[in-house]
Amino acid sequence: YQAENGLEAMEVLKEKKIDILVSDIRMPGISGLELAEYIQKCAMDTAIVLLTGFSDFEYARTALRNGVEDYLLKPIRPKDILETISKVKDNLEKRRYQKNLVKQYETAVSSQDYQEQITWQFKGLQDQAMEILKDMARNYSEGISLNSLAEKYHFSVGYLSRMIKKE
């Protein structure tokens, strides 16, 4: 896809899934830096390469803060841009592969797995304490607290704390 200015580029980003954005820093409408900030703020899975004829350090610093993959100074040879895009493509594929691995792992590890791990790790634990630890494993993503557990199991906070520490 191509856009005549930054505003058109933003519309394309809203409508299409873009893998790599190559943009000039200075454009009518909004700048390439503003596009990079928008992409980062919206957590888009888009790699960004910025081009500029200005070697102003502040541009480079802002680009880095906004997750820009590479920053090329004009004039640019076609060979340089092809090498850069190839490198950025490889980095993007690696990042996506890593995210996919993490997602697969998180899906595979369920609360049941945690409960089995607790049973195995804390063999010989008092039944009541084991039940509380399993409950914690089942509900860990819901923001459990000592107070909520004490209320649920009808113990005082102090007693529950001592029991868990003892066990």
Steps between C-alpha positions, in 0.01 A plus 500: 500500500608859462382833631557855384534637854497407866123526540440261209760264646314502833175410322672208325638385837149508646351296216776254406745277682839647412815300572762764425450874470764701314439869550672833471523687827373828358172478311189709459225429753684302763864401516656157482587538868133559580407192296755298698352630825149409379612147408662452840201645688261267314735202557499417130725219385670725245873557458599857416786633289537878484680696230627852541730756349562650844765364735343667805570282807162586653325333204702182560426504874127546442507224240660260748243584768225421251633154413645582158699201366737701283576859409659577164657829393448622144634461240427129511623246246246237392738231629494661848123507521471140379751383762320696770158361405643146494648547849177653635295217345721240670469680837123526462470129420716410804292724727175347372638149540600574861157649577335194351714266713410692815130492407514123436672445835248712687215309337657165588556594864160507663400539863463121515872470422575736786284295735689184400831676558386615845390146591837363394713780655321505836450130574405432860336839548200526731179450297362847584825675397518292179144601410585868553815477283301329224235770527774761463624322184149487351436869564845659473399723209208648696704693755461287811605631839559365848185682615281346227633150574447543875142610439434215256633231736360661817839556666647812651769662286759436772412131534505443123835674468654291782354177358643562152839602642509193724410263222 
